[in-house]
Structure formats: C-alpha cells, structure tokens
Coordinates of C-alpha atoms in Angstrom, one line a residue:
Chain D
M1 CA 35.4 -43.9 16.6
A2 CA 38.2 -45.8 18.4
P3 CA 38.3 -48.9 17.3
K4 CA 37.2 -51.4 20.3
P5 CA 39.6 -53.3 22.2
P6 CA 39.2 -56.7 22.8
Q7 CA 37.3 -58.4 25.1
G8 CA 36.1 -60.9 26.2
L9 CA 38.2 -64.0 28.1
N10 CA 38.6 -66.1 25.3
C11 CA 39.5 -63.9 22.9
T12 CA 43.5 -65.3 22.8
A13 CA 42.4 -68.4 22.0
L14 CA 40.9 -66.8 18.8
H15 CA 44.3 -66.2 17.9
P16 CA 46.5 -68.8 16.2
P17 CA 49.6 -70.1 18.8
P18 CA 52.0 -67.1 18.9
F19 CA 55.2 -68.9 16.8
L20 CA 52.8 -68.3 13.5
L21 CA 51.9 -64.8 14.5
P22 CA 54.6 -62.4 12.8
R23 CA 57.6 -61.5 14.6
S24 CA 56.5 -57.7 16.0
T25 CA 53.6 -59.1 17.4
F26 CA 55.4 -62.4 18.7
R27 CA 57.5 -59.6 20.2
A28 CA 55.1 -57.8 21.9
Q29 CA 53.8 -60.4 24.2
F30 CA 56.6 -59.9 26.2
L31 CA 56.6 -55.5 26.9
P32 CA 53.6 -54.3 29.5
Q33 CA 50.4 -55.4 27.4
S34 CA 46.9 -52.7 28.2
T35 CA 43.7 -53.6 27.8
T36 CA 42.4 -50.5 25.9
R37 CA 44.2 -49.8 22.2
T38 CA 42.4 -46.7 21.5
I39 CA 43.3 -43.2 20.2
K40 CA 42.8 -40.8 23.0
S41 CA 41.0 -37.5 22.1
T42 CA 43.1 -34.3 23.5
F43 CA 40.3 -32.1 23.3
T44 CA 37.7 -30.9 26.2
P45 CA 34.4 -30.4 25.2
R46 CA 34.1 -27.7 23.7
P47 CA 31.6 -24.8 25.4
S48 CA 27.8 -23.9 23.2
R49 CA 28.6 -21.3 21.3
F50 CA 24.6 -20.2 21.2
A51 CA 24.6 -20.3 25.0
P52 CA 28.0 -20.3 27.4
P53 CA 28.1 -20.1 30.6
T54 CA 29.7 -17.2 30.8
T55 CA 26.5 -15.2 29.7
G56 CA 24.5 -17.3 32.8
L57 CA 22.3 -19.0 30.0
P58 CA 20.5 -21.7 30.1
T59 CA 21.9 -24.3 28.6
L60 CA 20.5 -25.7 24.8
S61 CA 18.8 -28.4 24.8
A62 CA 15.4 -30.1 22.6
S63 CA 12.9 -30.0 26.1
S64 CA 9.9 -28.2 25.2
T65 CA 11.0 -27.0 29.6
A66 CA 14.1 -25.4 27.6
A67 CA 12.8 -24.1 24.9
L68 CA 9.9 -21.7 27.3
A69 CA 12.9 -21.6 30.2
R70 CA 15.1 -20.3 26.7
K71 CA 12.1 -17.5 25.7
A72 CA 11.8 -16.9 29.1
A73 CA 15.2 -15.3 29.2
S74 CA 15.3 -13.1 26.1
N75 CA 12.6 -11.4 27.0
T76 CA 10.5 -11.6 23.7
L77 CA 7.1 -12.3 25.2
P78 CA 4.6 -9.7 26.0
L79 CA 3.5 -9.8 29.8
R80 CA -0.1 -9.4 28.9
P81 CA -2.4 -10.0 25.4
G82 CA -2.5 -8.0 22.8
A83 CA -6.1 -6.9 20.8
L84 CA -7.7 -7.1 17.3
A85 CA -8.3 -4.1 15.5
I86 CA -9.6 -2.5 12.3
K87 CA -7.3 -0.1 10.4
K88 CA -9.5 2.3 9.5
G89 CA -7.4 5.4 7.5
M90 CA -4.7 7.7 7.8
T91 CA -4.2 11.2 9.1
A92 CA -2.1 13.3 10.7
M93 CA -2.0 15.2 14.0
Y94 CA 0.2 17.9 15.3
D95 CA 2.0 19.1 18.1
A96 CA 0.4 22.5 20.0
E97 CA 3.4 22.9 21.0
S98 CA 6.5 22.3 18.4
G99 CA 3.7 22.5 15.9
K100 CA 5.8 18.8 14.7
R101 CA 3.2 16.7 12.2
T102 CA 2.9 13.3 12.8
P103 CA 1.4 11.0 9.9
C104 CA -0.5 8.3 12.0
T105 CA -2.7 5.4 11.1
V106 CA -6.0 5.2 13.2
L107 CA -7.1 2.0 14.6
Q108 CA -10.3 0.8 15.7
L109 CA -11.2 -1.9 17.9
E110 CA -13.6 -4.0 17.6
R111 CA -15.6 -6.0 20.6
N112 CA -12.5 -7.8 21.6
E113 CA -13.3 -10.9 23.9
V114 CA -11.0 -13.9 25.4
V115 CA -12.5 -17.6 23.4
A116 CA -9.8 -19.5 25.4
L117 CA -6.4 -19.7 26.9
K118 CA -3.4 -21.7 26.6
T119 CA -2.1 -23.4 29.5
R120 CA 1.5 -24.4 29.9
E121 CA 0.4 -27.6 31.4
R122 CA -2.1 -28.2 29.0
H123 CA -0.8 -27.2 25.6
G124 CA 3.1 -26.2 26.4
Y125 CA 2.6 -22.4 26.4
W126 CA 1.1 -20.0 28.0
A127 CA -1.1 -17.4 25.7
V128 CA -4.6 -16.0 25.3
Q129 CA -7.4 -16.7 22.0
V130 CA -8.8 -13.4 22.0
G131 CA -11.7 -12.6 19.0
A132 CA -13.3 -10.1 17.4
G133 CA -16.2 -9.1 15.3
W134 CA -19.2 -10.4 14.5
K135 CA -20.4 -13.6 13.0
H136 CA -24.4 -14.3 12.0
P137 CA -24.4 -18.1 14.1
S138 CA -25.6 -19.1 10.6
N139 CA -22.4 -18.6 8.7
V140 CA -20.8 -20.1 11.6
T141 CA -19.7 -24.0 11.6
R142 CA -21.0 -25.8 15.3
P143 CA -18.0 -26.9 16.2
M144 CA -16.7 -22.9 16.2
L145 CA -20.3 -22.2 17.6
G146 CA -20.0 -25.0 20.8
H147 CA -15.8 -23.0 21.2
F148 CA -17.7 -20.1 21.6
A149 CA -20.3 -21.0 23.7
Q150 CA -18.2 -23.2 25.8
A151 CA -17.0 -18.6 25.7
G152 CA -19.4 -17.1 26.5
V153 CA -19.1 -14.8 24.1
S154 CA -20.7 -13.9 21.1
P155 CA -19.8 -15.7 17.7
K156 CA -16.5 -14.3 16.8
R157 CA -15.4 -12.6 13.2
W158 CA -11.9 -12.7 13.7
V159 CA -10.2 -15.2 16.0
A160 CA -6.8 -14.6 17.2
E161 CA -4.0 -16.2 19.2
F162 CA -1.5 -13.7 21.6
R163 CA 1.4 -16.0 23.3
V164 CA 2.4 -14.0 26.5
R165 CA 5.4 -14.5 29.5
D166 CA 3.8 -16.9 31.7
E167 CA 0.5 -16.5 34.0
G168 CA 0.9 -13.5 35.4
G169 CA -1.2 -12.2 31.3
M170 CA -4.5 -14.6 31.5
V171 CA -7.4 -13.2 31.4
D172 CA -10.6 -14.5 32.2
V173 CA -12.4 -16.7 29.2
G174 CA -14.6 -14.0 28.4
G175 CA -13.0 -10.8 29.3
R176 CA -13.2 -7.7 27.6
I177 CA -9.6 -5.8 25.9
G178 CA -10.8 -2.5 24.8
A179 CA -8.9 0.7 23.5
G180 CA -8.0 0.8 27.1
W181 CA -5.8 -1.1 27.6
W182 CA -2.8 0.8 26.1
R183 CA -2.2 5.0 27.4
E184 CA -1.1 7.6 24.9
G185 CA 2.7 7.8 24.9
G186 CA 2.7 3.4 25.0
W187 CA 4.4 1.9 22.3
V188 CA 2.5 -1.2 20.3
D189 CA 3.9 -4.1 17.5
V190 CA 0.9 -4.0 14.6
R191 CA 1.3 -6.6 12.8
S192 CA -1.3 -7.8 9.8
T193 CA -1.3 -9.4 6.6
G194 CA 0.1 -6.7 3.2
R195 CA -2.4 -5.7 0.2
G196 CA -1.5 -8.9 -2.3
M197 CA 0.3 -7.4 -5.2
G198 CA -0.9 -10.9 -7.7
F199 CA 2.0 -13.1 -10.3
A200 CA 4.8 -10.1 -10.2
G201 CA 8.0 -9.7 -12.3
G202 CA 11.8 -9.6 -11.5
M203 CA 11.5 -5.7 -11.2
K204 CA 8.5 -5.3 -9.0
K205 CA 9.0 -7.6 -6.9
W206 CA 12.7 -7.6 -6.4
G207 CA 13.7 -4.1 -7.8
F208 CA 15.6 -5.8 -10.6
S209 CA 17.6 -3.7 -12.7
G210 CA 16.0 -5.0 -15.6
Q211 CA 17.5 -4.5 -18.9
P212 CA 18.0 -1.4 -21.1
A213 CA 15.6 0.4 -23.2
S214 CA 17.6 0.2 -26.7
H215 CA 21.1 -0.4 -27.5
G216 CA 19.5 -3.0 -30.0
N217 CA 17.4 -4.7 -27.0
S218 CA 14.4 -5.8 -28.4
L219 CA 10.8 -7.0 -26.9
T220 CA 13.2 -7.9 -23.0
H221 CA 13.5 -4.7 -21.0
R222 CA 11.8 -6.0 -18.1
A223 CA 12.4 -9.8 -17.3
M224 CA 15.1 -11.0 -15.2
G225 CA 18.2 -12.2 -17.2
S226 CA 19.7 -15.0 -16.1
A227 CA 19.1 -17.6 -13.6
G228 CA 22.7 -18.5 -13.0
G229 CA 26.1 -19.2 -14.4
S230 CA 26.4 -22.4 -16.9
Q231 CA 29.0 -25.7 -16.3
G232 CA 31.2 -23.9 -14.2
S233 CA 29.0 -23.3 -11.4
G234 CA 26.8 -26.1 -11.8
S235 CA 24.2 -25.8 -14.5
R236 CA 21.5 -25.8 -12.1
V237 CA 19.6 -23.0 -10.7
L238 CA 20.5 -22.6 -7.0
P239 CA 17.3 -23.0 -4.5
G240 CA 16.2 -19.6 -3.2
K241 CA 16.5 -18.5 -6.1
K242 CA 14.6 -14.7 -6.3
M243 CA 12.3 -14.6 -9.3
A244 CA 9.4 -14.0 -10.8
G245 CA 6.2 -14.9 -8.8
R246 CA 3.3 -13.9 -6.5
M247 CA 3.8 -11.1 -4.0
G248 CA 2.4 -9.5 -1.3
N249 CA -0.1 -10.7 1.0
E250 CA 2.4 -11.7 3.2
S251 CA 2.1 -10.8 7.5
V252 CA 3.9 -7.4 8.4
T253 CA 4.7 -6.8 11.0
V254 CA 5.9 -3.0 11.9
Q255 CA 7.7 -2.6 14.8
N256 CA 7.9 -0.1 18.2
L257 CA 4.7 2.4 16.8
K258 CA 3.6 4.6 19.4
V259 CA 0.2 5.2 21.0
L260 CA -0.8 8.9 20.2
K261 CA -4.0 8.4 21.0
V262 CA -6.6 6.3 22.9
D263 CA -10.2 6.9 22.6
E264 CA -12.2 4.1 25.0
E265 CA -15.7 4.9 24.3
N266 CA -15.3 4.2 20.1
G267 CA -12.7 1.8 21.1
I268 CA -10.0 4.1 19.2
V269 CA -6.5 4.1 18.5
V270 CA -4.5 6.1 16.9
V271 CA -0.6 5.4 16.3
T272 CA 2.4 6.7 14.4
G273 CA 3.6 5.8 10.6
C274 CA 1.9 3.7 8.7
V275 CA 0.1 -0.2 9.1
G276 CA 0.2 -3.1 6.2
G277 CA -2.9 -4.1 4.3
P278 CA -5.2 -2.0 3.0
K279 CA -7.7 0.0 4.4
G280 CA -10.3 -2.2 6.5
C281 CA -7.8 -5.1 7.1
I282 CA -8.0 -6.9 10.4
V283 CA -4.5 -5.9 12.5
K284 CA -3.0 -7.8 15.4
I285 CA -1.8 -4.6 18.4
Q286 CA 0.5 -6.0 21.0
D287 CA 2.7 -4.2 23.5
A288 CA 6.0 -3.7 21.9
I289 CA 8.6 -6.2 22.5
K290 CA 12.0 -4.1 21.5
K291 CA 11.3 -1.4 24.6
P292 CA 10.5 -1.7 27.9
W293 CA 7.0 -3.4 28.9
P294 CA 3.8 -0.4 30.4
E295 CA 3.4 -0.5 33.8
F296 CA -0.4 -1.9 33.6
T297 CA -2.8 -3.5 36.1
M298 CA -4.4 -6.8 35.3
P299 CA -7.7 -7.6 35.6
P300 CA -7.8 -10.2 38.8
F301 CA -7.9 -13.9 37.1
T302 CA -10.0 -16.3 38.6
G303 CA -8.1 -19.1 36.4
K304 CA -11.6 -19.6 35.0
I305 CA -10.3 -21.1 31.5
S306 CA -14.2 -21.6 30.2
G307 CA -17.8 -19.3 30.6
A308 CA -18.7 -22.5 31.6
P309 CA -21.2 -20.5 34.5
V310 CA -22.9 -17.9 31.8
L311 CA -24.0 -21.0 29.4
E312 CA -25.8 -22.3 32.5
A313 CA -27.3 -19.4 33.0
E314 CA -28.0 -19.0 29.3
V315 CA -29.7 -22.6 29.1
E316 CA -32.0 -22.2 32.0
A317 CA -32.9 -19.1 30.8
A318 CA -34.1 -20.7 27.8
Chain E
M1 CA -82.3 -71.9 -1.2
A2 CA -81.3 -70.6 1.6
T3 CA -78.7 -68.5 1.2
Q4 CA -75.0 -69.4 2.4
P5 CA -73.0 -67.9 5.2
A6 CA -70.0 -65.6 3.7
S7 CA -67.6 -68.3 4.5
M8 CA -69.6 -70.7 2.8
R9 CA -69.3 -68.9 -0.8
P10 CA -67.6 -70.3 -3.5
L11 CA -64.1 -69.0 -3.9
A12 CA -65.3 -67.3 -7.4
R13 CA -67.1 -64.8 -4.8
L14 CA -64.0 -63.5 -3.8
N15 CA -63.3 -61.7 -7.1
P16 CA -65.3 -58.5 -6.3
L17 CA -63.9 -58.4 -2.3
L18 CA -60.7 -59.0 -4.2
R19 CA -61.1 -55.8 -6.9
H20 CA -62.6 -54.0 -4.4
A21 CA -59.4 -54.1 -2.1
R22 CA -57.1 -53.8 -5.3
A23 CA -59.2 -49.9 -6.0
C24 CA -59.1 -48.8 -2.3
N25 CA -55.2 -49.4 -1.7
Q26 CA -55.1 -47.7 -5.6
R27 CA -56.7 -44.8 -3.9
R28 CA -54.5 -44.8 -1.2
S29 CA -51.3 -44.5 -2.8
F30 CA -52.1 -41.2 -4.9
L31 CA -52.9 -39.8 -1.3
S32 CA -49.9 -38.3 0.3
I33 CA -48.5 -39.8 3.8
T34 CA -50.2 -38.3 6.9
P35 CA -47.2 -38.2 9.7
E36 CA -50.0 -40.1 11.8
D37 CA -48.8 -42.9 9.3
I38 CA -45.5 -42.5 10.1
R39 CA -46.5 -42.5 13.7
K40 CA -48.4 -45.6 13.9
H41 CA -46.0 -47.3 11.3
K42 CA -44.1 -50.2 13.3
P43 CA -40.7 -51.2 11.9
L44 CA -40.3 -54.9 12.0
P45 CA -38.0 -56.3 14.0
G46 CA -34.4 -56.3 13.5
F47 CA -34.6 -53.3 11.9
S48 CA -36.2 -50.6 14.2
S49 CA -32.3 -49.3 14.0
L50 CA -32.7 -48.5 10.6
T51 CA -35.9 -46.9 10.8
S52 CA -36.1 -45.3 13.8
P53 CA -36.5 -41.3 14.2
R54 CA -33.7 -39.2 14.5
Q55 CA -32.5 -37.5 17.8
P56 CA -33.3 -33.8 17.4
V57 CA -30.5 -31.8 16.3
K58 CA -29.1 -30.2 20.2
V59 CA -29.3 -26.7 20.3
I60 CA -26.1 -25.3 20.7
P61 CA -26.7 -21.7 23.1
T62 CA -25.2 -18.8 21.3
F63 CA -24.5 -15.0 22.1
P64 CA -26.0 -11.8 21.1
P65 CA -23.5 -10.0 21.0
R66 CA -22.2 -6.7 22.1
P67 CA -22.5 -3.1 21.0
A68 CA -20.3 -2.1 18.5
P69 CA -18.1 1.0 18.7
K70 CA -18.6 0.9 14.2
H71 CA -22.2 1.6 15.1
T72 CA -21.2 4.8 17.5
C73 CA -18.4 6.0 15.5
P74 CA -19.0 4.8 12.0
D75 CA -15.8 6.8 10.6
P76 CA -13.0 6.7 13.1
V77 CA -10.5 8.6 10.6
A78 CA -13.1 11.1 10.2
F79 CA -13.7 11.8 13.9
I80 CA -10.3 12.0 15.0
E81 CA -10.0 15.1 12.4
A82 CA -13.0 16.5 13.8
T83 CA -11.2 16.7 17.4
Q84 CA -7.7 18.3 15.8
L85 CA -9.1 20.3 13.8
A86 CA -11.3 21.4 16.7
Q87 CA -7.8 22.3 18.4
L88 CA -5.8 23.6 15.6
D89 CA -8.9 25.6 14.0
P90 CA -11.6 26.7 16.5
T91 CA -12.7 29.2 14.6
G92 CA -13.3 27.6 11.9
A93 CA -11.5 30.5 9.5
R94 CA -9.1 28.5 7.8
T95 CA -12.2 26.4 7.2
R96 CA -13.9 28.2 5.5
L97 CA -11.2 30.7 4.1
F98 CA -10.5 27.3 1.7
A99 CA -14.0 25.8 1.5
K100 CA -15.0 24.7 -2.4
Y101 CA -18.0 26.3 -2.0
N102 CA -17.3 29.5 -0.1
S103 CA -17.0 32.5 -3.0
E104 CA -15.3 35.0 -0.7
G105 CA -12.8 32.0 -0.1
A106 CA -9.5 31.5 -1.4
K107 CA -9.1 30.3 -4.9
V108 CA -6.2 29.2 -6.9
G109 CA -4.8 32.0 -8.5
D110 CA -4.9 34.5 -5.7
V111 CA -2.0 35.9 -4.0
L112 CA -1.9 34.8 -0.3
L113 CA 0.5 35.5 2.3
V114 CA 1.4 33.1 4.5
R115 CA 2.5 34.2 8.1
L116 CA 4.5 31.9 9.9
K117 CA 4.8 31.8 13.7
N118 CA 9.0 30.6 13.4
G119 CA 10.6 32.1 10.0
D120 CA 9.2 34.7 7.2
P121 CA 6.3 35.0 5.6
F122 CA 5.8 34.4 1.9
A123 CA 4.0 35.0 -0.6
G124 CA 3.0 33.6 -4.3
V125 CA 0.8 32.8 -6.1
C126 CA -1.4 29.6 -4.9
I127 CA -1.4 27.6 -8.3
N128 CA -3.0 24.2 -6.1
I129 CA -5.5 23.7 -2.7
R130 CA -5.2 19.9 -1.8
R131 CA -8.0 19.2 0.2
R132 CA -7.4 16.6 2.6
G133 CA -9.5 17.2 5.8
V134 CA -6.6 18.2 8.8
D135 CA -3.9 17.8 6.4
T136 CA -5.1 20.3 3.5
A137 CA -1.7 22.2 2.0
V138 CA -1.8 25.6 -0.1
L139 CA 1.3 25.1 -3.2
L140 CA 2.7 28.3 -3.1
R141 CA 4.8 30.0 -6.2
G142 CA 7.1 33.0 -5.9
Q143 CA 10.6 34.0 -5.6
L144 CA 13.1 34.5 -3.6
T145 CA 16.3 36.4 -4.7
R146 CA 15.3 36.1 -8.4
V147 CA 14.6 32.2 -8.0
G148 CA 11.1 30.9 -9.1
V149 CA 10.1 29.0 -5.7
E150 CA 7.2 26.9 -4.9
M151 CA 6.3 26.1 -1.0
W152 CA 3.5 23.3 0.3
Y153 CA 1.9 25.3 3.6
K154 CA -0.5 22.9 5.7
I155 CA -3.1 25.5 6.1
Y156 CA -3.5 24.5 9.8
S157 CA -0.2 23.5 11.0
P158 CA 0.1 25.5 14.3
N159 CA 3.6 27.0 12.1
V160 CA 0.8 28.9 10.2
E161 CA 0.5 32.0 12.0
G162 CA -1.9 33.2 9.5
I163 CA -3.1 33.5 5.6
E164 CA -4.2 36.4 3.8
V165 CA -5.6 36.9 0.9
V166 CA -3.3 39.7 -0.9
Q167 CA -5.2 39.4 -4.3
R168 CA -7.5 38.0 -6.1
M169 CA -7.8 36.3 -9.4
Q170 CA -9.0 38.8 -12.1
K171 CA -10.7 35.5 -13.9
R172 CA -11.7 32.5 -12.5
A173 CA -8.8 30.5 -13.0
R174 CA -10.5 27.2 -15.2
R175 CA -8.5 25.1 -13.9
A176 CA -8.3 23.4 -10.3
K177 CA -4.1 23.5 -10.7
L178 CA -2.4 25.6 -12.6
Y179 CA 1.4 23.9 -12.7
Y180 CA 1.4 26.2 -16.2
L181 CA 2.4 29.0 -14.5
R182 CA 5.7 27.0 -14.8
Q183 CA 6.0 27.8 -17.8
P184 CA 8.3 30.5 -18.7
R185 CA 5.2 32.6 -20.3
H186 CA 2.9 32.4 -18.1
D187 CA 5.3 33.0 -14.6
R188 CA 3.6 35.6 -12.8
G189 CA 7.4 36.1 -11.7
S190 CA 7.8 38.0 -8.2
V191 CA 4.9 38.8 -6.3
E192 CA 6.7 41.4 -4.0
N193 CA 5.5 44.4 -5.6
V194 CA 1.8 43.2 -5.2
V195 CA 2.8 42.1 -1.1
R196 CA 4.1 46.3 -0.1
Q197 CA 1.2 47.5 -1.9
Y198 CA -1.1 45.7 0.3
M199 CA 0.7 46.4 2.9
K200 CA 0.4 49.8 2.7
T201 CA -2.6 50.0 2.6
R202 CA -3.0 47.8 5.7
A203 CA -1.6 50.3 7.2
A204 CA -2.8 53.1 5.7
L205 CA -6.7 51.4 7.4
G206 CA -4.9 51.1 10.6
V207 CA -5.4 46.8 10.5
G208 CA -2.8 44.6 11.9
T209 CA -0.7 47.4 12.7
E210 CA 1.5 45.7 14.8
R211 CA 1.4 41.8 13.0
R212 CA 2.5 44.0 9.9
K213 CA 5.7 45.5 11.7
E214 CA 6.7 42.2 12.8
A215 CA 6.8 40.8 9.4
G216 CA 8.5 43.5 8.0
L217 CA 10.9 43.7 10.8
K218 CA 11.6 39.8 9.9
Q219 CA 11.9 40.5 6.3
K220 CA 14.8 43.6 7.0
K221 CA 16.4 40.7 9.4
S222 CA 17.0 37.6 7.2
K223 CA 16.6 38.6 4.0
G224 CA 20.7 37.5 3.3
K225 CA 19.1 33.5 4.9
K226 CA 15.9 33.0 2.5
K227 CA 16.5 29.4 2.0
Q228 CA 15.8 28.4 5.0
V229 CA 12.2 28.9 5.0
A230 CA 12.4 26.2 2.9
P231 CA 12.0 22.7 5.6
A232 CA 9.3 25.0 7.6
A233 CA 5.4 23.6 7.8

C-alpha cells in the first residue's frame, strides 16, 4: 500500500521550525509541492483469467445469481429431471443387421414420483426431488411421513434430487416419471455407489507395485514402501499421500451410456456397458450432459408445489 | 337407659368405624384402577397441566403404493434375454442343441462345425460350453495351418449361420471342460478328415447341398488368410 500523504490543515504545525529540519527538507520548500507522495502503479488491472471479456462469459463474482448464470452458460445442467432405478444385472444385445454384440446393463425404474421442488426464489436453485420404491409407513419417521403426505405420494424408499437448469424442468409434485421418459438411442449419465472393498492395501487400492518376492526380501511383499523422503524433503508425509485404507463405496458416475431399449410397461431401461455397484443397487439416471440435449415434451406444469388438494380429498374420504 | 345418638357416642366407639374404613381402603388398593376412576379424578387446582390427559396423536395420512413394475416383471434381465432369443433363435433349435438335458444335443468332446455369415466355417472339438442365456458360447479346438487354434463362438450371434455336430464322442466325457485336450498327449489334432468325411456323407444323402457348396468354395478361396477368422463372432 502506498504511503498516505499528510492530511489536514494543521499538519505543518506538527513539524519543527524550518531551521531545525535537515537541509534537504528545507530546500524542498522552494520547490513546487504536490500534496500526494505515493508510488503510482504502471499496471492496469488484468482481465480475469477464467472469464476474459473475449469469451462473452459473465464476469466472475461471488453472488449466487452469478453462480447460477455461470452454470447456465456452461450448459451442464440437464433440462429435465432424471429418475431412480435398480440395477438388475447385465446381459448382451445383438444388432440383427451387423451382428454386433453390445454388452448392456438392465435397469428397472421403481415407481418414481416427484416429492418436492426446489425453486430459485426459495432454495436458490432449481431442482426436482424424486422418490422411488415404497417403504412401510411404520418404518418411516413422522417428519418424513408428513413430507410424503404433503406431496400426496406413498412413503418412498429412496429420495434423490435432480438439478435442472430452470423452471422449464419442473414437474408437478406427485407427477410420475417412467421408463418412457427416455427413448431408444438416447444418451444418459448413470450414477450409483460402487461396491465397497473394505480396507484395502496400497497394491489393490492404488496399483502400487509392491515389493519383490525374492532377492532377500522377507515378509514384506505387498507393503506400500516408503511414505516420503527424510530430512531433505521435510521429514513429513505430504498431504494426500496415497496409502492403504477404505476402498470403494463411493459414488461412481458413468457418462454417455446409450439407451438400447425402453419398456415402459415393465419400467425397464437398458443401457450400454456397465454401471457401478452390485446388482440390486439404486442408480440415478439423467440425460447425458456431454451430449446434445434430447428432444422431449415435458408434462404440463401447473405450478403445483405440493400435493395439498390430493391430501384434502384423502382426509375427507377418511 | 336410652341409647345415645351417634354423635353423642364416646370417642372410643370410633375405633371400629376407623378399622372398617382402613380395611376398605386396603381392599381397594388390591383392585386395579378402572378407567372410570381416572375419569372421575379431579386434579387439584393449579396442577391441572401436569395431570391433564395428552392430546391425541395427530394421524398423518399415508397413501397406498402404486403397483410396482417389479411385481409385473420380477426378472427384467431374463425378460430382455427372452425377447432377444425370440428374435435371434425363433425356432429354438439352437437352444435345444446346447440344452443341458438334451441327450441328442451337442456335448463337450463332440466335433462341431460352425458356419459363419461372413467368414470361413470353423470345425473343432468342443471343449467347453458356457451356458449364459443369450451369451451362451462354445469353445472349439481345431487346427489351422497345423497350429492348434481355439475359437469362442457365441451360439446366438447373428453371424453364426449354423452349427452342426460332425462327430459325436464315443464315450461321454467325464468332465465339463476338456482343457486337458490342450496337452500334447491328449490333443486330437486336426479334425479336417472327419469334417471331409462328414461332408461326403451329407452330399451322398443330398442334405444341404447348396450350403455345402458355399462352404466348400469359401474354404478353397481363403486358404491363405485363415487367421482373419480369429476376431469373428
């Protein structure tokens, strides 16, 4: 920071009389005096490295509005919500013309219904909360029972949130999402929790080479070896050092899977390739963000953000 | 002497009365408290909030679940495989040929001939049948240019035009996988002669003449580049 120039009217009064001041200061009184004595910067402010003006992107700022605008500009938020499905297993499909065999994963949608909506005004972003499966009401806590009751849906076994770009992706609360949401030939991203491997050593978890089986080696064949240098390198283990530990049981996203088959009646969606997690695990399917958005027509959105009318009707009936 | 009224009796006469009351109380304590007692009970003024009955628990309405697709289609993988097989093997002949309990079907140890849509036919000893629904495959061991070759063929692949049993094994194999045929002392070697003999008999019987000609032509044409067969199916 540049030094502050003296300010105020009587700042000279604080100085000693001129004859007591050093010679150089005394002489300076005859020169034209400027009120500010600072170092002038020769650099103009640099354009942002992340959103330079040439790109036309909005300038970076910390507000939530700017963050949403950035997200919209990056075009990585799907236009509509996805659904929850159960991984049922793998098989193969043959193309009758070319005879090409494609390994595929069979997913079955489980009674997906919209439970709640997240709006820009109230929550700061747009999202659709989707519930799937069924849970016996006696196993559901009262707060959650109320949550499902206000949506007018049965208690759900799984609940997940799907972010969407804007209001256009909203679905009425209580609305259903079935396998017909997707078309054959479309592209989806599938995310699920991978298998947990438990506590795994460095060789399995990170692919370390281990140590030789022989050449005088004894009792140390699968150890990770050294964790870092000694005095010259700081005699410490650097943060993020790959070591043995819990492996797996993490979210796994597989992008750009092609939809090979859709059976709306049985809730089946068949996608190419493999999907993380064991058979019977819950997976989230949503439109692929790295492919052009699919053409679709959303069910008419009436702006209903709770299933209250259904609830009242139910109460009257009871 | 005239009897005195009760109020005028001496105090000592109260004893039997009190005894009676005590006994009544004791008896009462043995009995359980009836709901009527609770209803009649009036709390002391100022303590009503402590003893007042709780508000009844609000009933949260729950909605019945929709019919689940898992009930209409409990095994989607099998369902998808069945739809696939209906297209790939409409007559079910291929399924029957490799069915486990079909005594007439192909077994390990048999010499099989696989005709392909695009590529040469391949013949060899079947050393493994991997039954996996639509992914069912057979492993054939034969010889090409006097080098032992093993080929996997998916039996339902549209590229596989036909599979024929050329020669059955004399005795039933006592293993499911005849990997021991890879050992030099067990290797069956080339099955070319067996296949040629089979072709001749078939020609004499006049079965599938056109097919045989096709296969024969292909065999002659592409003798030099047999290795290209490898990535097929």
